[in-house]
Amino acid sequence: MRNGQPRKAVLAESRKWNKILMMRKSPLPYVFEYASNLKADPKKVFAFHLEPKNISRVSPNWIRVISLESPSPIVEGSKIQLRVASLGLPQSWEVTIREVNDFSGTPSRACILDVADKSPFPLWHHLHEFWAAPDGSTGLVDRIEFLPPGGRLGRLLLPFIQKFFLVLFRARHEATRKIFEIS
């Protein structure tokens, strides 16, 4: 007996969980999240993020947008093709907008979910959240679920990737703050 259960029941439960874990073919993603608060109208911040051309306005100077093909504004189902030079290295991205939700609920929240069909990352889900605070300001949250490039060896890059994301999203949020809080 184990924890009051007969040995057979424990083994059956163990086999069930092993079977569930074996069915999962891909590893679980890593998660990065960055949040800030902007003294800006949440609906204006959300509308700004629906315009793909604004990616170059909030990207740091070490990320250069080479080309961008996208409908404007983006809607659910939109396809975005983006070529950038990140730290001088060229990258091609093809992204599908899986979800666009305007403000609803209490507290009021809007979001955009983009999923990479082609990118340096084998898995990339980027959730942009916009929270309407009671004082009229905007809570801005970027949540990335990703798998690093390079398979198992790519896990060695995780400290660098997470630091890169931190610097990148801090810069993007600060650029967004400057656009809205100065104007």
XYZ file of N, CA, C and O in Angstrom:
732
model
N 0.836 -1.188 0.000
C 0.000 0.000 0.000
C 0.878 1.247 0.000
O 1.948 1.255 0.580
N 0.353 2.269 -0.656
C 1.061 3.543 -0.697
C 0.015 4.630 -0.542
O -0.928 4.699 -1.342
N 0.196 5.491 0.449
C -0.777 6.546 0.730
C -2.198 5.996 0.837
O -3.149 6.579 0.335
N -2.318 4.799 1.433
C -3.628 4.201 1.615
C -4.185 3.532 0.373
O -5.289 3.033 0.386
N -3.428 3.493 -0.754
C -3.906 2.866 -1.986
C -3.171 1.541 -2.193
O -1.976 1.436 -1.906
N -3.876 0.551 -2.712
C -3.194 -0.711 -3.017
C -2.148 -0.495 -4.109
O -2.268 0.402 -4.943
N -1.116 -1.341 -4.091
C 0.007 -1.230 -5.036
C -0.495 -1.213 -6.486
O -0.011 -0.443 -7.306
N -1.468 -2.034 -6.849
C -1.979 -2.084 -8.227
C -2.561 -0.734 -8.646
O -2.361 -0.284 -9.764
N -3.290 -0.097 -7.746
C -3.893 1.204 -8.071
C -2.807 2.254 -8.296
O -2.907 3.082 -9.206
N -1.771 2.226 -7.476
C -0.662 3.178 -7.628
C 0.039 2.960 -8.959
O 0.333 3.906 -9.692
N 0.299 1.694 -9.318
C 0.966 1.387 -10.591
C 0.090 1.799 -11.784
O 0.594 2.327 -12.769
N -1.214 1.549 -11.685
C -2.130 1.938 -12.772
C -2.121 3.454 -12.951
O -2.076 3.962 -14.079
N -2.160 4.194 -11.853
C -2.115 5.662 -11.918
C -0.801 6.129 -12.531
O -0.760 7.033 -13.364
N 0.290 5.496 -12.135
C 1.613 5.849 -12.654
C 1.682 5.603 -14.157
O 2.190 6.432 -14.908
N 1.172 4.455 -14.613
C 1.171 4.154 -16.056
C 0.335 5.171 -16.826
O 0.691 5.591 -17.918
N -0.803 5.581 -16.247
C -1.669 6.574 -16.901
C -0.896 7.880 -17.114
O -0.912 8.447 -18.202
N -0.199 8.355 -16.086
C 0.548 9.608 -16.218
C 1.723 9.460 -17.166
O 2.027 10.361 -17.937
N 2.397 8.321 -17.140
C 3.496 8.094 -18.089
C 2.983 8.127 -19.517
O 3.623 8.679 -20.407
N 1.792 7.541 -19.750
C 1.197 7.539 -21.080
C 0.875 8.966 -21.525
O 1.144 9.350 -22.658
N 0.326 9.769 -20.632
C 0.013 11.163 -20.953
C 1.291 11.918 -21.296
O 1.353 12.651 -22.281
N 2.334 11.735 -20.497
C 3.601 12.429 -20.754
C 4.239 11.960 -22.051
O 4.856 12.741 -22.764
N 4.092 10.674 -22.386
C 4.686 10.137 -23.610
C 3.961 10.686 -24.843
O 4.542 10.821 -25.894
N 2.649 10.991 -24.718
C 1.884 11.510 -25.846
C 2.370 12.891 -26.251
O 2.251 13.283 -27.391
N 2.934 13.644 -25.312
C 3.418 14.983 -25.610
C 4.747 14.859 -26.351
O 5.738 14.471 -25.790
N 4.747 15.182 -27.627
C 5.932 15.005 -28.462
C 6.911 16.174 -28.335
O 8.097 16.012 -28.511
N 6.398 17.365 -28.074
C 7.286 18.522 -28.015
C 7.485 18.946 -26.558
O 6.621 18.742 -25.719
N 8.634 19.551 -26.280
C 8.881 20.013 -24.913
C 7.993 21.198 -24.557
O 7.479 21.880 -25.439
N 7.802 21.403 -23.287
C 7.037 22.554 -22.834
C 7.806 23.832 -23.143
O 9.036 23.859 -23.077
N 7.113 24.914 -23.467
C 7.814 26.157 -23.802
C 8.348 26.869 -22.561
O 7.887 26.643 -21.445
N 9.315 27.725 -22.806
C 9.808 28.636 -21.785
C 8.944 29.896 -21.873
O 8.342 30.177 -22.908
N 8.895 30.649 -20.780
C 8.039 31.837 -20.742
C 8.863 33.031 -20.300
O 9.662 32.951 -19.363
N 8.668 34.128 -21.030
C 9.251 35.418 -20.648
C 8.100 36.408 -20.568
O 7.198 36.394 -21.417
N 8.137 37.273 -19.556
C 7.081 38.275 -19.415
C 7.687 39.599 -18.968
O 8.572 39.621 -18.115
N 7.197 40.671 -19.573
C 7.624 42.016 -19.187
C 6.389 42.898 -19.103
O 5.535 42.866 -19.996
N 6.283 43.680 -18.031
C 5.112 44.527 -17.828
C 5.538 45.927 -17.419
O 6.571 46.109 -16.764
N 4.722 46.907 -17.813
C 4.956 48.285 -17.398
C 3.617 49.013 -17.365
O 2.601 48.488 -17.827
N 3.639 50.207 -16.824
C 2.427 51.016 -16.753
C 2.694 52.326 -17.476
O 3.722 52.960 -17.254
N 1.775 52.707 -18.360
C 1.914 53.938 -19.136
C 0.817 54.913 -18.743
O -0.350 54.521 -18.615
N 1.185 56.174 -18.603
C 0.182 57.221 -18.357
C -0.396 57.614 -19.706
O -0.059 58.651 -20.264
N -1.234 56.727 -20.233
C -1.804 56.935 -21.570
C -3.139 56.219 -21.657
O -3.376 55.230 -20.952
N -3.985 56.705 -22.536
C -5.296 56.126 -22.770
C -5.129 54.695 -23.307
O -4.507 54.491 -24.351
N -5.684 53.687 -22.625
C -5.524 52.294 -23.049
C -6.007 52.030 -24.480
O -5.361 51.281 -25.212
N -7.097 52.661 -24.894
C -7.619 52.433 -26.243
C -6.656 52.971 -27.310
O -6.507 52.382 -28.372
N -5.966 54.065 -27.004
C -4.983 54.622 -27.947
C -3.744 53.734 -28.024
O -3.190 53.525 -29.108
N -3.314 53.207 -26.893
C -2.141 52.313 -26.877
C -2.463 51.041 -27.656
O -1.648 50.561 -28.453
N -3.655 50.492 -27.452
C -4.092 49.300 -28.178
C -4.144 49.585 -29.688
O -3.608 48.807 -30.488
N -4.749 50.692 -30.084
C -4.847 51.048 -31.506
C -3.457 51.213 -32.128
O -3.229 50.806 -33.275
N -2.526 51.786 -31.388
C -1.148 51.948 -31.847
C -0.539 50.584 -32.186
O 0.149 50.427 -33.195
N -0.789 49.587 -31.347
C -0.230 48.249 -31.558
C -0.926 47.480 -32.675
O -0.389 46.478 -33.156
N -2.084 47.937 -33.115
C -2.762 47.298 -34.243
C -2.174 47.744 -35.582
O -2.504 47.172 -36.615
N -1.307 48.745 -35.562
C -0.663 49.251 -36.779
C 0.749 48.670 -36.882
O 1.649 49.070 -36.134
N 0.981 47.722 -37.802
C 2.280 47.053 -37.898
C 3.461 47.992 -38.142
O 4.568 47.729 -37.675
N 3.236 49.111 -38.838
C 4.342 50.038 -39.126
C 4.983 50.568 -37.839
O 6.135 50.995 -37.839
N 4.231 50.526 -36.737
C 4.757 51.063 -35.482
C 5.835 50.189 -34.842
O 6.498 50.628 -33.909
N 6.045 48.981 -35.375
C 7.106 48.149 -34.818
C 8.463 48.836 -34.966
O 9.305 48.764 -34.082
N 8.662 49.538 -36.066
C 9.950 50.231 -36.245
C 10.057 51.429 -35.303
O 11.166 51.812 -34.921
N 8.933 52.006 -34.896
C 8.962 53.149 -33.970
C 9.346 52.741 -32.550
O 9.859 53.558 -31.787
N 9.064 51.494 -32.183
C 9.365 51.065 -30.816
C 10.571 50.129 -30.737
O 10.997 49.769 -29.643
N 11.126 49.753 -31.878
C 12.299 48.870 -31.864
C 13.551 49.662 -31.513
O 13.731 50.781 -31.986
N 14.432 49.074 -30.713
C 15.692 49.764 -30.399
C 16.555 49.888 -31.649
O 16.346 49.176 -32.639
N 17.546 50.777 -31.600
C 18.363 51.050 -32.791
C 19.205 49.855 -33.236
O 19.672 49.829 -34.355
N 19.381 48.850 -32.411
C 20.148 47.668 -32.798
C 19.274 46.603 -33.464
O 19.744 45.513 -33.794
N 17.993 46.933 -33.663
C 17.105 46.089 -34.472
C 16.563 46.977 -35.594
O 15.858 47.942 -35.347
N 16.936 46.627 -36.815
C 16.525 47.419 -37.971
C 15.493 46.643 -38.773
O 15.720 45.492 -39.157
N 14.348 47.261 -39.008
C 13.316 46.637 -39.836
C 13.716 46.833 -41.293
O 13.847 47.960 -41.767
N 13.946 45.727 -41.996
C 14.355 45.774 -43.399
C 13.126 45.821 -44.298
O 13.051 46.599 -45.241
N 12.149 44.962 -44.013
C 10.913 44.981 -44.792
C 9.760 44.483 -43.926
O 9.950 43.697 -43.000
N 8.571 44.972 -44.258
C 7.369 44.624 -43.513
C 6.204 44.554 -44.493
O 5.940 45.520 -45.210
N 5.539 43.400 -44.552
C 4.342 43.239 -45.373
C 3.225 42.805 -44.446
O 3.335 41.768 -43.779
N 2.170 43.616 -44.391
C 1.080 43.339 -43.478
C -0.120 44.199 -43.818
O 0.036 45.325 -44.285
N -1.323 43.680 -43.539
C -2.475 44.562 -43.645
C -2.434 45.590 -42.518
O -1.747 45.396 -41.518
N -3.161 46.669 -42.721
C -3.184 47.715 -41.705
C -4.602 48.219 -41.545
O -5.203 48.628 -42.535
N -5.152 48.156 -40.368
C -4.617 47.581 -39.140
C -4.710 46.048 -39.175
O -5.419 45.491 -40.015
N -4.011 45.414 -38.241
C -4.086 43.960 -38.176
C -5.412 43.538 -37.549
O -5.982 44.261 -36.735
N -5.872 42.386 -37.981
C -7.089 41.783 -37.440
C -6.784 40.299 -37.248
O -5.754 39.795 -37.704
N -7.688 39.609 -36.586
C -7.513 38.176 -36.412
C -7.375 37.513 -37.772
O -8.146 37.794 -38.682
N -6.355 36.675 -37.928
C -6.090 36.002 -39.194
C -5.083 36.710 -40.078
O -4.632 36.142 -41.069
N -4.710 37.949 -39.742
C -3.719 38.687 -40.540
C -2.396 37.927 -40.583
O -1.987 37.308 -39.610
N -1.734 38.013 -41.738
C -0.402 37.433 -41.916
C 0.584 38.589 -42.022
O 0.346 39.548 -42.754
N 1.687 38.466 -41.288
C 2.727 39.498 -41.305
C 4.035 38.849 -41.731
O 4.407 37.796 -41.203
N 4.702 39.458 -42.698
C 6.040 39.026 -43.094
C 6.992 40.149 -42.723
O 6.785 41.300 -43.116
N 8.012 39.792 -41.968
C 8.934 40.786 -41.424
C 10.362 40.307 -41.603
O 10.680 39.152 -41.307
N 11.196 41.181 -42.115
C 12.644 40.916 -42.168
C 13.321 41.983 -41.344
O 13.048 43.178 -41.502
N 14.174 41.540 -40.424
C 14.897 42.461 -39.559
C 16.365 42.079 -39.526
O 16.734 40.950 -39.843
N 17.174 43.041 -39.129
C 18.575 42.776 -38.795
C 18.675 43.011 -37.295
O 18.506 44.133 -36.821
N 18.871 41.944 -36.560
C 18.960 42.020 -35.107
C 20.414 41.811 -34.708
O 20.978 40.740 -34.953
N 21.005 42.852 -34.132
C 22.440 42.845 -33.820
C 23.254 42.530 -35.077
O 24.265 41.848 -35.025
N 22.752 43.000 -36.219
C 23.438 42.792 -37.492
C 23.118 41.475 -38.171
O 23.509 41.253 -39.304
N 22.406 40.571 -37.495
C 22.083 39.270 -38.069
C 20.696 39.319 -38.716
O 19.715 39.683 -38.063
N 20.603 38.942 -40.011
C 19.302 38.984 -40.683
C 18.379 37.872 -40.179
O 18.825 36.753 -39.913
N 17.120 38.207 -40.037
C 16.108 37.242 -39.608
C 14.850 37.456 -40.430
O 14.482 38.589 -40.718
N 14.195 36.364 -40.767
C 12.899 36.424 -41.444
C 11.847 35.845 -40.522
O 12.059 34.797 -39.910
N 10.740 36.555 -40.429
C 9.624 36.126 -39.597
C 8.358 36.109 -40.441
O 8.124 37.022 -41.233
N 7.549 35.085 -40.265
C 6.197 35.042 -40.796
C 5.295 34.762 -39.617
O 5.467 33.758 -38.919
N 4.367 35.666 -39.383
C 3.547 35.620 -38.180
C 2.071 35.658 -38.565
O 1.684 36.368 -39.495
N 1.269 34.895 -37.841
C -0.181 34.942 -37.986
C -0.772 35.531 -36.719
O -0.395 35.134 -35.611
N -1.674 36.477 -36.895
C -2.376 37.041 -35.742
C -3.525 36.082 -35.422
O -4.468 35.947 -36.187
N -3.403 35.390 -34.311
C -4.401 34.379 -33.942
C -5.579 34.967 -33.180
O -6.666 34.401 -33.189
N -5.337 36.078 -32.514
C -6.395 36.615 -31.669
C -6.246 38.125 -31.563
O -5.141 38.634 -31.393
N -7.346 38.838 -31.686
C -7.415 40.275 -31.414
C -8.710 40.484 -30.626
O -9.789 40.220 -31.145
N -8.578 40.918 -29.398
C -9.750 41.172 -28.555
C -9.697 42.606 -28.063
O -8.735 43.001 -27.405
N -10.743 43.364 -28.382
C -10.849 44.733 -27.902
C -11.238 44.707 -26.420
O -11.537 43.651 -25.869
N -11.254 45.843 -25.790
C -11.479 45.930 -24.351
C -12.816 45.335 -23.937
O -13.847 45.626 -24.535
N -12.752 44.487 -22.909
C -13.954 43.897 -22.329
C -13.603 43.390 -20.937
O -12.431 43.285 -20.578
N -14.615 43.064 -20.170
C -14.407 42.495 -18.844
C -14.108 43.538 -17.796
O -14.013 44.728 -18.070
N -13.977 43.066 -16.556
C -13.627 43.922 -15.435
C -12.524 43.236 -14.659
O -12.753 42.151 -14.151
N -11.329 43.740 -14.549
C -10.912 44.986 -15.192
C -10.845 44.808 -16.708
O -10.667 43.711 -17.203
N -10.983 45.911 -17.389
C -11.045 45.898 -18.845
C -9.685 45.515 -19.431
O -8.656 46.061 -19.052
N -9.712 44.564 -20.384
C -8.481 44.042 -20.974
C -8.671 43.870 -22.475
O -9.723 43.433 -22.920
N -7.622 44.190 -23.239
C -7.569 43.913 -24.673
C -6.301 43.099 -24.913
O -5.371 43.124 -24.096
N -6.257 42.387 -26.024
C -5.034 41.616 -26.303
C -4.877 41.349 -27.795
O -5.832 41.411 -28.570
N -3.632 41.046 -28.146
C -3.258 40.603 -29.490
C -2.351 39.390 -29.283
O -1.397 39.462 -28.500
N -2.645 38.296 -29.970
C -1.783 37.122 -29.912
C -1.232 36.868 -31.295
O -1.987 36.672 -32.247
N 0.104 36.905 -31.406
C 0.724 36.539 -32.673
C 1.525 35.258 -32.480
O 2.136 35.045 -31.445
N 1.466 34.415 -33.500
C 2.137 33.122 -33.477
C 3.026 33.039 -34.713
O 2.561 33.277 -35.831
N 4.294 32.714 -34.492
C 5.231 32.643 -35.621
C 5.055 31.335 -36.378
O 5.087 30.256 -35.790
N 4.856 31.464 -37.682
C 4.824 30.302 -38.567
C 6.250 29.994 -39.033
O 6.585 28.845 -39.318
N 7.056 31.047 -39.122
C 8.465 30.908 -39.513
C 9.244 31.961 -38.719
O 8.897 33.143 -38.743
N 10.267 31.511 -38.013
C 11.099 32.431 -37.225
C 12.349 31.691 -36.792
O 12.454 30.478 -36.999
N 13.282 32.381 -36.149
C 14.447 31.681 -35.608
C 14.074 30.705 -34.479
O 14.854 29.829 -34.147
N 12.871 30.856 -33.918
C 12.432 30.030 -32.796
C 11.487 28.939 -33.290
O 10.531 29.242 -34.013
N 11.687 27.686 -32.884
C 10.769 26.627 -33.315
C 9.347 26.805 -32.769
O 8.400 26.296 -33.356
N 9.207 27.521 -31.658
C 7.892 27.838 -31.109
C 7.933 29.275 -30.619
O 8.850 29.667 -29.894
N 6.934 30.059 -31.040
C 6.860 31.470 -30.645
C 5.402 31.896 -30.574
O 4.707 31.929 -31.592
N 4.931 32.165 -29.366
C 3.595 32.729 -29.140
C 3.809 34.012 -28.348
O 4.374 33.976 -27.252
N 3.369 35.130 -28.902
C 3.573 36.433 -28.273
C 2.217 37.053 -27.971
O 1.476 37.401 -28.885
N 1.922 37.173 -26.688
C 0.669 37.771 -26.241
C 0.946 39.191 -25.768
O 1.763 39.399 -24.869
N 0.281 40.160 -26.405
C 0.351 41.565 -25.997
C -0.928 41.834 -25.209
O -2.018 41.666 -25.763
N -0.814 42.246 -23.974
C -1.998 42.553 -23.174
C -2.020 44.033 -22.825
O -0.984 44.627 -22.544
N -3.230 44.585 -22.818
C -3.455 45.992 -22.506
C -4.536 46.037 -21.432
O -5.665 45.610 -21.685
N -4.187 46.518 -20.268
C -5.124 46.579 -19.151
C -5.504 48.032 -18.893
O -4.629 48.895 -18.776
N -6.779 48.300 -18.812
C -7.267 49.646 -18.513
C -7.334 49.804 -16.996
O -8.167 49.176 -16.344
N -6.443 50.614 -16.444
C -6.418 50.848 -15.004
C -7.496 51.867 -14.628
O -7.883 52.700 -15.456
N -7.985 51.822 -13.383
C -9.030 52.760 -12.951
C -8.637 54.233 -13.089
O -9.494 55.082 -13.294
N -7.340 54.534 -13.024
C -6.905 55.930 -13.132
C -6.738 56.394 -14.585
O -6.273 57.496 -14.850
N -7.111 55.516 -15.558
C -7.010 55.886 -16.970
C -5.692 55.512 -17.616
O -5.505 55.717 -18.807
N -4.765 54.969 -16.831
C -3.480 54.559 -17.395
C -3.599 53.160 -18.005
O -4.643 52.510 -17.919
N -2.526 52.717 -18.641
C -2.514 51.428 -19.336
C -1.474 50.506 -18.723
O -0.301 50.870 -18.606
N -1.899 49.315 -18.365
C -0.964 48.251 -18.023
C -0.609 47.547 -19.318
O -1.490 47.086 -20.042
N 0.667 47.511 -19.650
C 1.143 46.905 -20.893
C 1.964 45.671 -20.529
O 2.927 45.770 -19.766
N 1.562 44.506 -21.045
C 2.240 43.246 -20.722
C 2.580 42.523 -22.020
O 1.725 42.373 -22.891
N 3.830 42.105 -22.138
C 4.262 41.239 -23.236
C 4.626 39.896 -22.631
O 5.457 39.822 -21.718
N 3.990 38.841 -23.125
C 4.264 37.484 -22.647
C 4.664 36.641 -23.854
O 3.911 36.546 -24.823
N 5.843 36.045 -23.771
C 6.370 35.215 -24.847
C 6.466 33.776 -24.350
O 7.083 33.522 -23.319
N 5.876 32.843 -25.087
C 6.104 31.419 -24.869
C 6.953 30.978 -26.053
O 6.575 31.203 -27.208
N 8.111 30.370 -25.771
C 9.044 30.066 -26.847
C 9.858 28.818 -26.550
O 9.965 28.386 -25.406
N 10.416 28.276 -27.611
C 11.461 27.265 -27.508
C 12.685 27.861 -28.176
O 12.580 28.468 -29.245
N 13.843 27.722 -27.552
C 15.044 28.323 -28.147
C 15.464 27.596 -29.420
O 15.181 26.410 -29.585
N 16.125 28.322 -30.322
C 16.642 27.668 -31.529
C 17.742 26.679 -31.141
O 18.363 26.797 -30.095
N 17.944 25.676 -31.972
C 19.050 24.752 -31.744
C 18.709 23.533 -30.905
O 19.604 22.823 -30.461
N 17.426 23.290 -30.685
C 17.036 22.091 -29.944
C 17.597 22.070 -28.532
O 17.623 23.089 -27.846
N 18.063 20.901 -28.115
C 18.587 20.758 -26.749
C 19.796 21.646 -26.499
O 19.960 22.195 -25.421
N 20.627 21.803 -27.524
C 21.793 22.677 -27.365
C 21.363 24.132 -27.183
O 22.041 24.908 -26.524
N 20.225 24.482 -27.762
C 19.713 25.836 -27.639
C 19.401 26.221 -26.206
O 19.389 27.409 -25.866
N 19.145 25.218 -25.360
C 18.877 25.523 -23.950
C 20.074 26.208 -23.293
O 19.908 26.956 -22.341
N 21.258 25.952 -23.822
C 22.455 26.616 -23.291
C 22.393 28.125 -23.542
O 23.033 28.903 -22.838
N 21.609 28.528 -24.548
C 21.470 29.942 -24.889
C 20.422 30.657 -24.037
O 20.265 31.873 -24.151
N 19.681 29.919 -23.203
C 18.574 30.525 -22.456
C 18.964 31.766 -21.656
O 18.250 32.764 -21.719
N 20.072 31.765 -20.915
C 20.409 33.005 -20.180
C 20.595 34.197 -21.126
O 20.134 35.296 -20.831
N 21.232 33.976 -22.272
C 21.421 35.052 -23.247
C 20.081 35.485 -23.837
O 19.793 36.676 -23.947
N 19.235 34.515 -24.207
C 17.928 34.828 -24.801
C 17.081 35.628 -23.826
O 16.472 36.642 -24.200
N 17.045 35.203 -22.574
C 16.226 35.912 -21.589
C 16.755 37.321 -21.339
O 15.976 38.265 -21.205
N 18.057 37.491 -21.312
C 18.642 38.833 -21.156
C 18.322 39.684 -22.390
O 17.974 40.867 -22.270
N 18.422 39.079 -23.577
C 18.085 39.772 -24.816
C 16.631 40.244 -24.789
O 16.331 41.396 -25.104
N 15.717 39.352 -24.396
C 14.303 39.720 -24.296
C 14.098 40.850 -23.294
O 13.323 41.772 -23.537
N 14.765 40.771 -22.156
C 14.618 41.811 -21.129
C 15.031 43.173 -21.684
O 14.294 44.157 -21.563
N 16.190 43.236 -22.329
C 16.680 44.501 -22.890
C 15.752 44.974 -24.016
O 15.404 46.149 -24.098
N 15.318 44.047 -24.874
C 14.450 44.382 -25.999
C 13.108 44.934 -25.524
O 12.680 46.012 -25.959
N 12.442 44.237 -24.621
C 11.111 44.678 -24.217
C 11.157 45.877 -23.282
O 10.245 46.703 -23.304
N 12.204 46.011 -22.520
C 12.370 47.241 -21.734
C 12.481 48.426 -22.684
O 11.845 49.464 -22.477
N 13.267 48.271 -23.754
C 13.428 49.348 -24.741
C 12.114 49.630 -25.475
O 11.754 50.790 -25.684
N 11.385 48.588 -25.845
C 10.108 48.786 -26.549
C 9.082 49.486 -25.659
O 8.372 50.387 -26.106
N 9.005 49.083 -24.409
C 8.054 49.720 -23.498
C 8.444 51.176 -23.243
O 7.575 52.047 -23.184
N 9.737 51.426 -23.117
C 10.199 52.801 -22.891
C 9.911 53.667 -24.116
O 9.491 54.822 -23.989
N 10.127 53.125 -25.317
C 9.816 53.867 -26.548
C 8.322 54.161 -26.632
O 7.919 55.266 -27.004
N 7.510 53.192 -26.266
C 6.055 53.389 -26.269
C 5.680 54.460 -25.250
O 4.847 55.331 -25.522
N 6.308 54.415 -24.092
C 6.052 55.436 -23.052
C 6.365 56.828 -23.581
O 5.573 57.754 -23.428
N 7.501 56.969 -24.250
C 7.886 58.277 -24.776
C 6.904 58.775 -25.818
O 6.571 59.954 -25.866
N 6.437 57.875 -26.673
C 5.477 58.279 -27.709
C 4.194 58.813 -27.085
O 3.655 59.830 -27.509
N 3.704 58.154 -26.051
C 2.411 58.519 -25.476
C 2.490 59.546 -24.352
O 1.593 60.365 -24.229
N 3.519 59.499 -23.554
C 3.567 60.404 -22.408
C 4.103 61.772 -22.766
O 3.872 62.734 -22.054
N 4.816 61.888 -23.878
C 5.357 63.194 -24.284
C 4.350 63.926 -25.158
O 4.213 65.118 -25.109
N 3.600 63.171 -25.984
C 2.664 63.831 -26.912
C 1.408 64.293 -26.236
O 1.089 64.149 -25.152
